[in-house]
Short mmCIF file of C-alpha atoms in Angstrom, two decimals:
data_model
loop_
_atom_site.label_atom_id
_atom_site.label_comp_id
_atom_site.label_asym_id
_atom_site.label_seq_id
_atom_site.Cartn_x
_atom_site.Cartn_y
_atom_site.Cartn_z
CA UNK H 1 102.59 110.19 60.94
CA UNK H 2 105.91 108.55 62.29
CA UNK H 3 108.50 110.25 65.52
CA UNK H 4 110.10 113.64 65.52
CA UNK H 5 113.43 112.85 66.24
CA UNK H 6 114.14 114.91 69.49
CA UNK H 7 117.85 114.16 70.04
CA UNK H 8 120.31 112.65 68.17
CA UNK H 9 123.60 111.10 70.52
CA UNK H 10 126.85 111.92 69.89
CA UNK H 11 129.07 109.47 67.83
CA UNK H 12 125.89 107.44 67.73
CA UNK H 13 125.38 105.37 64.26
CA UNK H 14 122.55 108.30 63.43
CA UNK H 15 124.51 110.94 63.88
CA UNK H 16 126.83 109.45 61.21
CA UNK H 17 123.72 109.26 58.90
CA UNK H 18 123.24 112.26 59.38
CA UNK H 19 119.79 112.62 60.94
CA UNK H 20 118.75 115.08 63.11
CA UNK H 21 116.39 116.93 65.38
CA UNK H 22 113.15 117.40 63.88
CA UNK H 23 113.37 114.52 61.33
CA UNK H 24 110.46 112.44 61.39
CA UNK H 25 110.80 108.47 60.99
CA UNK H 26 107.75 106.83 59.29
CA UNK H 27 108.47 103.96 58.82
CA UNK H 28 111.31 100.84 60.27
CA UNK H 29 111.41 97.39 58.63
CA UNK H 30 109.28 98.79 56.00
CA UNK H 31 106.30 98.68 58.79
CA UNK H 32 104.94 102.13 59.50
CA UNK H 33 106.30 103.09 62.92
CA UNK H 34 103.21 103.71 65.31
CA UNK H 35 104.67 104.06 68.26
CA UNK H 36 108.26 103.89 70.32
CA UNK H 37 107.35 100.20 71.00
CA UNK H 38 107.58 99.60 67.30
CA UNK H 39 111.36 101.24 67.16
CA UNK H 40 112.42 99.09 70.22
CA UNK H 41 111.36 96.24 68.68
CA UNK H 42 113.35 96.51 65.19
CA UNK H 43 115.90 98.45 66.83
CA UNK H 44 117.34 95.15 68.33
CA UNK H 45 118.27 93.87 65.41
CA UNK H 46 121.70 93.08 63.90
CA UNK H 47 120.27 94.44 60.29
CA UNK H 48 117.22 96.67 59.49
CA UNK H 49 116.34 99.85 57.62
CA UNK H 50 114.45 103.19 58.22
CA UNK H 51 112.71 105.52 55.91
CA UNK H 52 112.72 109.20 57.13
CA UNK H 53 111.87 112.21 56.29
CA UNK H 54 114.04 115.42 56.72
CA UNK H 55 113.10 118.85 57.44
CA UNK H 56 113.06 120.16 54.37
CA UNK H 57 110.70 117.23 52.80
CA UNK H 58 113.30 114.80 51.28
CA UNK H 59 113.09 111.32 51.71
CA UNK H 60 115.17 108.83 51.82
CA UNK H 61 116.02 105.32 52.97
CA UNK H 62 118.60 103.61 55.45
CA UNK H 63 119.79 100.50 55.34
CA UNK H 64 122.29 99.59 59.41
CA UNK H 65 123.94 96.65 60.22
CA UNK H 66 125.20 96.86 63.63
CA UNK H 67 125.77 94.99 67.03
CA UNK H 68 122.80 93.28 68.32
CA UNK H 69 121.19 95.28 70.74
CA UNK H 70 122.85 98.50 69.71
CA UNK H 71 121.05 101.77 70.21
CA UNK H 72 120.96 103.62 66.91
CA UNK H 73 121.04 106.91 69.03
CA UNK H 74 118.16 108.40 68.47
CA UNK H 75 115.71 109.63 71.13
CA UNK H 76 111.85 111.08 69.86
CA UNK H 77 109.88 114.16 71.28
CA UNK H 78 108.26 113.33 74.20
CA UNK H 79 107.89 109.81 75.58
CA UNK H 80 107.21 108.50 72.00
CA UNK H 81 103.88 106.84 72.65
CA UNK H 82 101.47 109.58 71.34
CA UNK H 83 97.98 109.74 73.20
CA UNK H 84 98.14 107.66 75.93
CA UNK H 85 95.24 104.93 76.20
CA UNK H 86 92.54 105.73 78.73
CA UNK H 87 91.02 103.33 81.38
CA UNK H 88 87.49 102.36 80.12
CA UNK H 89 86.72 100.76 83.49
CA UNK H 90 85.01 102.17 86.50
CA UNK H 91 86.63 100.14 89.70
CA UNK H 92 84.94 100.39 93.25
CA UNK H 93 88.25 101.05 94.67
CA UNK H 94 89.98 103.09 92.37
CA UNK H 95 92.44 105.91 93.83
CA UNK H 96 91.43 108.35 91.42
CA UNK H 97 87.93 108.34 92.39
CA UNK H 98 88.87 109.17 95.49
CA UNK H 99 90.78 112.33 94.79
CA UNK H 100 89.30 115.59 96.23
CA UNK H 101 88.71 118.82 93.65
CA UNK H 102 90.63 120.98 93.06
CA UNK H 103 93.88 119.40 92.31
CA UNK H 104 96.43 119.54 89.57
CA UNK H 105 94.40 117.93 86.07
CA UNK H 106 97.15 114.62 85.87
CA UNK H 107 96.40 113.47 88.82
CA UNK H 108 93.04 112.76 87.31
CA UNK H 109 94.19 110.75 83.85
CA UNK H 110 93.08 107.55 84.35
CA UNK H 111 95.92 105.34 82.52
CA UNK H 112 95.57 101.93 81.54
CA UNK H 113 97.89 101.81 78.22
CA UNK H 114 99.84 98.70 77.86
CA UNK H 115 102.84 100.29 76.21
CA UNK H 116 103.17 101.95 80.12
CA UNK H 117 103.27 99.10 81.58
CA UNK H 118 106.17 97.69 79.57
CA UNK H 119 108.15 100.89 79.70
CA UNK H 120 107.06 101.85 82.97
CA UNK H 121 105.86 98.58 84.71
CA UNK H 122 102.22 100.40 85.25
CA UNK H 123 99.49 97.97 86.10
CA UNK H 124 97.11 97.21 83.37
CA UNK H 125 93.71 95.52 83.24
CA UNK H 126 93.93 94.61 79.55
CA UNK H 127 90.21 95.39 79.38
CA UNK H 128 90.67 98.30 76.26
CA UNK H 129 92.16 96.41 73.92
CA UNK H 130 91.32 96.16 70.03
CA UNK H 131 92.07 92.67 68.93
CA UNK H 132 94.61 94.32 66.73
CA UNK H 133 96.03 95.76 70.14
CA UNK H 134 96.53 92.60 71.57
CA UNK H 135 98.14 91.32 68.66
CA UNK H 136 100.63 93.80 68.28
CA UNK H 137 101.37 92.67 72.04
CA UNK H 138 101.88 89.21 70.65
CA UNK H 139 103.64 90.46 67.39
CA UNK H 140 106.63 92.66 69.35
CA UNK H 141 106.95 90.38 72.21
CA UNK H 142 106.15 93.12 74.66
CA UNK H 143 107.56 91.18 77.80
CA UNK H 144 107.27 91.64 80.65
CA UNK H 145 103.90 92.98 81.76
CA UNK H 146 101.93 93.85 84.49
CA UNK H 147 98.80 92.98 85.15
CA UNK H 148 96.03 94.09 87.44
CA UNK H 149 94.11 90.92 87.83
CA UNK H 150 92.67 91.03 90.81
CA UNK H 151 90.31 88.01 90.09
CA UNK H 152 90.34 85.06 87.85
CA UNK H 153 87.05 84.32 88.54
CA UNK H 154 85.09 86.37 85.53
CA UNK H 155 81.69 87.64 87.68
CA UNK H 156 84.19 88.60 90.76
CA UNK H 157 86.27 90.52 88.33
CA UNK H 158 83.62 92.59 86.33
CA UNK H 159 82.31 93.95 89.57
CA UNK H 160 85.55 94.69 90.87
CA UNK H 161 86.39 96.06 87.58
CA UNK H 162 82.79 97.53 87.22
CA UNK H 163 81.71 99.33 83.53
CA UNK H 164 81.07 96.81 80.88
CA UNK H 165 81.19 93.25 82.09
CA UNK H 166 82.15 91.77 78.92
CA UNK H 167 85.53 93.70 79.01
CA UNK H 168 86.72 91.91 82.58
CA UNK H 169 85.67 88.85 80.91
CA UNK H 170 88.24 86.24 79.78
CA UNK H 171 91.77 87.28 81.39
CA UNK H 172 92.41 83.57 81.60
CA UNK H 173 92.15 83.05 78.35
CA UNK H 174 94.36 86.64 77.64
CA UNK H 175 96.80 85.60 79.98
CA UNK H 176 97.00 81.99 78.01
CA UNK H 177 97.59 83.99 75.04
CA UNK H 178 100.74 85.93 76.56
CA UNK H 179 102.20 82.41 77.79
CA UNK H 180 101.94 80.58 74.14
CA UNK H 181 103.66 84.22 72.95
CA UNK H 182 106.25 83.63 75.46
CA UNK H 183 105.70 86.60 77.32
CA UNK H 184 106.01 87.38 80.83
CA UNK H 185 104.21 89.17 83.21
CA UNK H 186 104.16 90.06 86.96
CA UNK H 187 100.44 90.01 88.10
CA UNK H 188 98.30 92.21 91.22
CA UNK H 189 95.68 91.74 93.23
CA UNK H 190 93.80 94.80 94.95
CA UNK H 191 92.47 93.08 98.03
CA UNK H 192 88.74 93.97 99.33
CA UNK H 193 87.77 92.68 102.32
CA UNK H 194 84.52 90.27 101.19
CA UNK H 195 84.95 90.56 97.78
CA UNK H 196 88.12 88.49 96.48
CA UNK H 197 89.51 87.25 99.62
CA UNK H 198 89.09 83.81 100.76
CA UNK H 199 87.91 81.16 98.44
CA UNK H 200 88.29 83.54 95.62
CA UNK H 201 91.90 84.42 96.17
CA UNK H 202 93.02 81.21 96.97
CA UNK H 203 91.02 80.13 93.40
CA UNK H 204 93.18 83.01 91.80
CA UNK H 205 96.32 82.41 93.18
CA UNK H 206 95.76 78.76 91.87
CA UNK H 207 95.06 79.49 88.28
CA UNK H 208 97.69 82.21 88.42
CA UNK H 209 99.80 79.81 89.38
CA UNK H 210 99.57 77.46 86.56
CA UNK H 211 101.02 80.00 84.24
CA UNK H 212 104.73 79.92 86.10
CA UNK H 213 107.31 80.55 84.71
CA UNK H 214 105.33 82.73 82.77
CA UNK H 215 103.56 84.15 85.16
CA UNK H 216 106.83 85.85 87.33
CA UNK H 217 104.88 86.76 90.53
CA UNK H 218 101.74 88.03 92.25
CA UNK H 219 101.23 91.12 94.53
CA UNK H 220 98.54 90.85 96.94
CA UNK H 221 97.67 94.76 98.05
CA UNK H 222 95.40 96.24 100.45
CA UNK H 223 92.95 98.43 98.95
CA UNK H 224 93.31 102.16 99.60
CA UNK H 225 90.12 104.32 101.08
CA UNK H 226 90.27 107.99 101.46
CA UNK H 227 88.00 109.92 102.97
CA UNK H 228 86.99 110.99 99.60
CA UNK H 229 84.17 108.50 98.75
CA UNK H 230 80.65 110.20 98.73
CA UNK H 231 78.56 107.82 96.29
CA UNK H 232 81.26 105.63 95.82
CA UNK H 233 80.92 101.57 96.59
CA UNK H 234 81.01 101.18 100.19
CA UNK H 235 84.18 98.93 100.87
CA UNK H 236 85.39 98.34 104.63
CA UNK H 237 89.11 98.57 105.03
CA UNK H 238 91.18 95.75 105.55
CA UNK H 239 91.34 94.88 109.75
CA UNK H 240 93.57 92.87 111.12
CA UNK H 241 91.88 89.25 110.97
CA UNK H 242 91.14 90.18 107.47
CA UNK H 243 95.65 90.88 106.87
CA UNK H 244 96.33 87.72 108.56
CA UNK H 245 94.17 85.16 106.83
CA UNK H 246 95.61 86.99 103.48
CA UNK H 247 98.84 86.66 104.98
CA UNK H 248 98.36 82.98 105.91
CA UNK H 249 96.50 81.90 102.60
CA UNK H 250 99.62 83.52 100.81
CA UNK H 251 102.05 81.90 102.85
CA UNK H 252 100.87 78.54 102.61
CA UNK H 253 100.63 78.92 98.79
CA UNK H 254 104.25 80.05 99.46
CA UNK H 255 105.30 76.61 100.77
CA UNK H 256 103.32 74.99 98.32
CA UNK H 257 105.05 76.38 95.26
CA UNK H 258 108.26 76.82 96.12
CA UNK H 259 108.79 73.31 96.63
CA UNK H 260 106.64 72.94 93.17
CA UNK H 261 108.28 75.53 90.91
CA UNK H 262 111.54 76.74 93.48
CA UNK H 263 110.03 79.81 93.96
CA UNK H 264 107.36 81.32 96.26
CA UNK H 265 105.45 83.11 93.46
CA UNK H 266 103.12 85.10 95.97
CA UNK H 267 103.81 88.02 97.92
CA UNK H 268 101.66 90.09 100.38
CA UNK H 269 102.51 94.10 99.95
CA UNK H 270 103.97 95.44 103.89
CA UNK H 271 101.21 96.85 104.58
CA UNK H 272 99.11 93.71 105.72
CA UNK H 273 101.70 92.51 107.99
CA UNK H 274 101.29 95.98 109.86
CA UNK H 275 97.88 95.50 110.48
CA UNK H 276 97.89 92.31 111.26
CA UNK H 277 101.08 93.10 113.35
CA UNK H 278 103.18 90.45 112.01
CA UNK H 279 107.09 90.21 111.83
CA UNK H 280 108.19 90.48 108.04
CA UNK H 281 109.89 87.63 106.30
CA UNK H 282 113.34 87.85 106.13
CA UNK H 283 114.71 89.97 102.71
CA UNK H 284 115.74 86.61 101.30
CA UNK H 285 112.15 85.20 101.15
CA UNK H 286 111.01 88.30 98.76
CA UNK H 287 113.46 86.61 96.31
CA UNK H 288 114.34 89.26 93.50
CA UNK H 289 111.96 91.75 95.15
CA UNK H 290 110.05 92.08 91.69
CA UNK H 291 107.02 93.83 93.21
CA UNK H 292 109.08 96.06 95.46
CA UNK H 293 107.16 98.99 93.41
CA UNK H 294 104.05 97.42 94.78
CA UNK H 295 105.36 98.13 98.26
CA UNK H 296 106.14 94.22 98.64
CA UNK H 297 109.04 93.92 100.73
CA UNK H 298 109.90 97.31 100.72
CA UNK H 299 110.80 97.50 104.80
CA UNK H 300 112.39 93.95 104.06
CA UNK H 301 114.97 95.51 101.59
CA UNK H 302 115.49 98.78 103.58
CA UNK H 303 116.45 97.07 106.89
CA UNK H 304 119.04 94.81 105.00
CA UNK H 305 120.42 97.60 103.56
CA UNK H 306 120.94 99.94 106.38
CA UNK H 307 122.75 96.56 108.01
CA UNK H 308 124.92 96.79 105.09
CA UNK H 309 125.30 100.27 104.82
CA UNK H 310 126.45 100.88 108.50
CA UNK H 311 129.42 98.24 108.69
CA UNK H 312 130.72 99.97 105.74
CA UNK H 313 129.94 103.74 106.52
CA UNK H 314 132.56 106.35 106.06
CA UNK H 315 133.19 109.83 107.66
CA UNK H 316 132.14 111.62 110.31
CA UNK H 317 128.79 113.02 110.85
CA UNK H 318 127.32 115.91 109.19
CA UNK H 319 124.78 116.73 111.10
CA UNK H 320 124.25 117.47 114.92
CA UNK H 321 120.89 117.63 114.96
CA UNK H 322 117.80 116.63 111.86
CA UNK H 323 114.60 115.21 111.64
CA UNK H 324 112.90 112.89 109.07
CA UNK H 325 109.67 112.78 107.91
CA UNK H 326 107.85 109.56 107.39
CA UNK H 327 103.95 107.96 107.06
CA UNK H 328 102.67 106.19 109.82
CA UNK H 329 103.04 102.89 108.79
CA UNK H 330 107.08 102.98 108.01
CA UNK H 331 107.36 105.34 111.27
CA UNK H 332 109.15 102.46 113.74
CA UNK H 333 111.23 101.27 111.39
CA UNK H 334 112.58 104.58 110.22
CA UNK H 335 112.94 105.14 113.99
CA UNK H 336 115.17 101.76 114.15
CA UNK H 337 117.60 102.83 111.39
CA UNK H 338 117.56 106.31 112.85
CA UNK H 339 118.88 104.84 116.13
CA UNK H 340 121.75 102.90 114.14
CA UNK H 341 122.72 106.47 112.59
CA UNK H 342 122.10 108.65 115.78
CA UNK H 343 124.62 105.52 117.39
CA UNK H 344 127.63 105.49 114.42
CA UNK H 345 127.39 109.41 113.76
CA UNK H 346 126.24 110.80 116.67
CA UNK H 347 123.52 112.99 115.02
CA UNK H 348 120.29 113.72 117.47
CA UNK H 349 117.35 112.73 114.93
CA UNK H 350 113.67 113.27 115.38
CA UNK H 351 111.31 111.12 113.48
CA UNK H 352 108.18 112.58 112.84
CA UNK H 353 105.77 109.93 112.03
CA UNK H 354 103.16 112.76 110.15
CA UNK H 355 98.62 111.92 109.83
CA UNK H 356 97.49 111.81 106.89
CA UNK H 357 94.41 114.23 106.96
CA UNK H 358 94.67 115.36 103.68
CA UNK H 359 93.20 112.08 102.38
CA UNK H 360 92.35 110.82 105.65
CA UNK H 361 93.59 108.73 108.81
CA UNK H 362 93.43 105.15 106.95
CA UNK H 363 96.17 106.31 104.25
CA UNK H 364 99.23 105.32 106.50
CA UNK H 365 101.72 105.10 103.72
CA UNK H 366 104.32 107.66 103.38
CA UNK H 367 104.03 108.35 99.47
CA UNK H 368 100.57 109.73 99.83
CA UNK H 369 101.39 112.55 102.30
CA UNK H 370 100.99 116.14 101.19
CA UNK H 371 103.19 119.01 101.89
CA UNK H 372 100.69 121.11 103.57
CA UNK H 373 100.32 118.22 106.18
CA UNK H 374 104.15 117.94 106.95
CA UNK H 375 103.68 121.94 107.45
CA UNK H 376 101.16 121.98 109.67
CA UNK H 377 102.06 118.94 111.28
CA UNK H 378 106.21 120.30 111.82
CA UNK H 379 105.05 124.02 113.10
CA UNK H 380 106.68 124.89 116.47
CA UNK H 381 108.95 121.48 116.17
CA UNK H 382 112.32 121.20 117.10
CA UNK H 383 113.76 120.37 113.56
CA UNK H 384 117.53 120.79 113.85
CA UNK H 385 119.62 121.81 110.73
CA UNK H 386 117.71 119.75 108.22
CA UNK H 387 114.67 117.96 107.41
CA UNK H 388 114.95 114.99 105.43
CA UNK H 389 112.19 113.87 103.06
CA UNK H 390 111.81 111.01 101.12
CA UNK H 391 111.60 110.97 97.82
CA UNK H 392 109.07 108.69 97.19
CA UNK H 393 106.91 111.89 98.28
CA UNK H 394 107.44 114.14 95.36
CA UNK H 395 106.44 113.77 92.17
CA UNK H 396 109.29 112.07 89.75
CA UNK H 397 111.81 114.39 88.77
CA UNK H 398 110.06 117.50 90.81
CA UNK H 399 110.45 118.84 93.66
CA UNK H 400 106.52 118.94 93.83
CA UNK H 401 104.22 117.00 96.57
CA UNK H 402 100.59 115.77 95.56
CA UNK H 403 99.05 119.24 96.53
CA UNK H 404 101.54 121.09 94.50
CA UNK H 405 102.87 122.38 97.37
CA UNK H 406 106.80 122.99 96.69
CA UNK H 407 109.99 121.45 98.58
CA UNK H 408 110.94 125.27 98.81
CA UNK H 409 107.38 126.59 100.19
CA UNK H 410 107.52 123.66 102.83
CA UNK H 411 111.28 124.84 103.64
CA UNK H 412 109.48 127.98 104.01
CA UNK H 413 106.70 126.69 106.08
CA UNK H 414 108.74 125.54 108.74
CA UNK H 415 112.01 127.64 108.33
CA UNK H 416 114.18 124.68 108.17
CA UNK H 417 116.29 123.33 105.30
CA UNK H 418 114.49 120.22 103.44
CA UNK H 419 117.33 117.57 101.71
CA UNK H 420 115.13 114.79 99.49
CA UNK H 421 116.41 111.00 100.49
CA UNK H 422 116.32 108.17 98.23
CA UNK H 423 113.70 106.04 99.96
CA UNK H 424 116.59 103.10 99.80
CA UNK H 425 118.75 102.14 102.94
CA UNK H 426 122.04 103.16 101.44
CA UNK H 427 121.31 106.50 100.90
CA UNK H 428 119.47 107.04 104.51
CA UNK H 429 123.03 106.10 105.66
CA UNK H 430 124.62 108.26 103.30
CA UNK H 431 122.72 110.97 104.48
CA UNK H 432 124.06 111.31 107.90
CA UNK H 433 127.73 111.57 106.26
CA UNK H 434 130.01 114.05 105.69
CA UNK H 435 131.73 112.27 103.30
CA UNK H 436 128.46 111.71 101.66
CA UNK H 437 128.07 115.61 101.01
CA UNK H 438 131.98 116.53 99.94
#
């Protein structure tokens, strides 16, 4: 079975071959079309040809010559991939795992599908794939990707990884492939205190590092424990002494490669300079911020940008009085930018730096808070007109938190208007100005 065609665009090249909704493509090149990956492929070509079949049964065959790069216009039911590829692993530290009952079925799906991480730039371990699989990779130039690595050195790995050791075995050699394919890929390392710090990072930031310019960059993250981890592994969270050898290991390496390959390759997520109560390197040093989904560099970015945004702000303010909600860790520097607003608009803001006890004290970031925590946490506050909450918080495209609590059943909760903020500096300006809402 081919794609349903779901949409067709308007004075798009399909519309004028007269395809439509509910066509199904089988086949593009005269390959049989598995998957969206397969379409995007072809599809940026000057020349190629599709067989489909119509609604009624007919067949027939197209030959398009077009622009390089140009969409045909067509867009499939659903994301296009089909059943999504599960994870066959069974980490110590992953999230998932951790989850209590009870909660909505996604949130449970563990994904580890490479298509994802092209379209999406989801971390991967590479550890399900079919030779075939892999192939295809190599075949449609799927570039780039990311990669959960975590260690290059194979035993370290498969117990991270945990399941079958065989499947953690060999991402050196998979990674090897990728570079003679002339793919890229941005890489990540889940950081547990014991396990692949040290001697084994530095080793895998070494042999990482031998696959630049292929190899784009490498996240170094803090592993994440909730209070959620009856028979799990025991892991101990990552301390300060633990944040600022990673942070000094990674920094040298920094030095090291920059003046090697002119760029610092290596990046430690913001969380480790918090514990290790560090200053952050300038926004310049995170270089084209490629792991900022990572949460590397993040505060970096949102600083400069608020900098930016306030020389240049426009109209007066629209607010007397709000308050924003925030995680722990980002709480002083949201308090910083809210000082620059409170100063250029004259709006009294409250930050309201809100405990995780949903999944426990030691999540400090603010995308893992839950609406029924803000609740409880805001009752009896002093909010002002609005509350502002960052996006980041809600599920993508919702207006749903993890505990499927609604933005309107918080608003609810604490009888106060909620407004959603772009978690981005421009917009946390923006959001203080009336010309911003007009």
């Amino acid at each position: 079975m081919g794609l349903i065609i779901g949409n067709i665009r308007k004075n798009s090249i399909a519309e004028t071959m007269g395809l439509a909704p509910g066509d199904e493509v089988t086949h593009i090149c005269g390959e049989k079309l598995h998957d969206v990956i397969d379409y995007l492929y072809f599809e940026a070509r000057e020349t190629l040809s599709l067989t489909v079949k119509k609604k009624n049964a007919d067949r027939f065959e197209a030959e398009i010559e077009k622009e390089e790069d140009e969409s045909i216009g067509i867009d499939f039911e659903g994301d296009g991939l089909g059943k999504n590829k599960r994870c066959a692993n069974q980490c110590v530290f992953c999230f998932v795992d951790q989850l209590p009952k009870g909660m909505r079925l996604s949130l449970y799906f563990k994904d580890d599908d490479w298509r994802l991480s092209f379209i999406m730039g989801n971390y991967v371990t590479l550890t399900n794939l079919t030779e075939a699989e892999f192939a295809r990779i190599l075949a449609r130039k799927v570039s780039p990707l990311y990669i959960s690595v975590h260690a290059t050195e194979d035993d370290v790995r498969a117990g991270l990884l945990g399941g079958k050791k065989k499947r953690a075995y060999g991402i050196m050699d998979k990674l090897a492939r990728l570079r003679e394919a002339g793919i890229h890929f941005n890489c990540q390392a889940v950081i547990c205190r014991g396990i692949n710090d040290g001697p084994v990072l530095n080793k895998t930031i070494a042999d990482l590092s031998r696959f630049i310019p292929y190899a784009n960059s490498l996240a170094l993250v803090p592993v994440g424990l909730t209070r959620y981890r009856k028979g799990l592994a025991v892991l101990r969270p990552i301390d300060g002494a633990t944040a600022a050898q990673v942070i000094d290991l990674a920094e040298a390496w920094q030095e090291k490669l920059l003046a090697e390959y002119g760029k610092r390759f290596v990046f430690c997520a913001d969380e480790f300079y918090i514990r290790a109560k560090r200053p952050f390197p300038a926004a310049e040093s995170y270089e084209d911020f490629s792991q900022i989904e990572d949460g590397v560099g993040m505060i970096a970015l949102f600083k400069k940008e608020v900098r930016d945004a306030i020389v240049s702000a426009e109209g007066k303010g629209c607010y007397q009085e709000i308050s924003i909600v925030t995680g722990r860790d980002a709480a002083p520097y949201i308090r910083w930018a809210a000082d620059i607003c409170q100063k250029r608009f004259g709006t009294d803001v409250h930050v309201f730096p809100v405990e995780n006890r949903f999944f426990g004290e030691s999540i400090t970031v603010a995308g893992l808070l839950t609406g029924q925590d803000i609740a409880v946490q805001l009752a009896g506050k002093t909010l002002g007109e609005c509350v502002l909450i960052p996006a980041c918080l809600l599920r993508e495209r919702k207006d749903t938190f993890l505990d499927d609590m609604t933005l309107q059943e918080l608003s609810d909760r604490i009888k106060t208007r909620c407004c959603v903020v772009a978690p981005d500096g421009y917009s946390f300006v923006a959001a203080f100005s009336k010309k911003q809402g007009e």
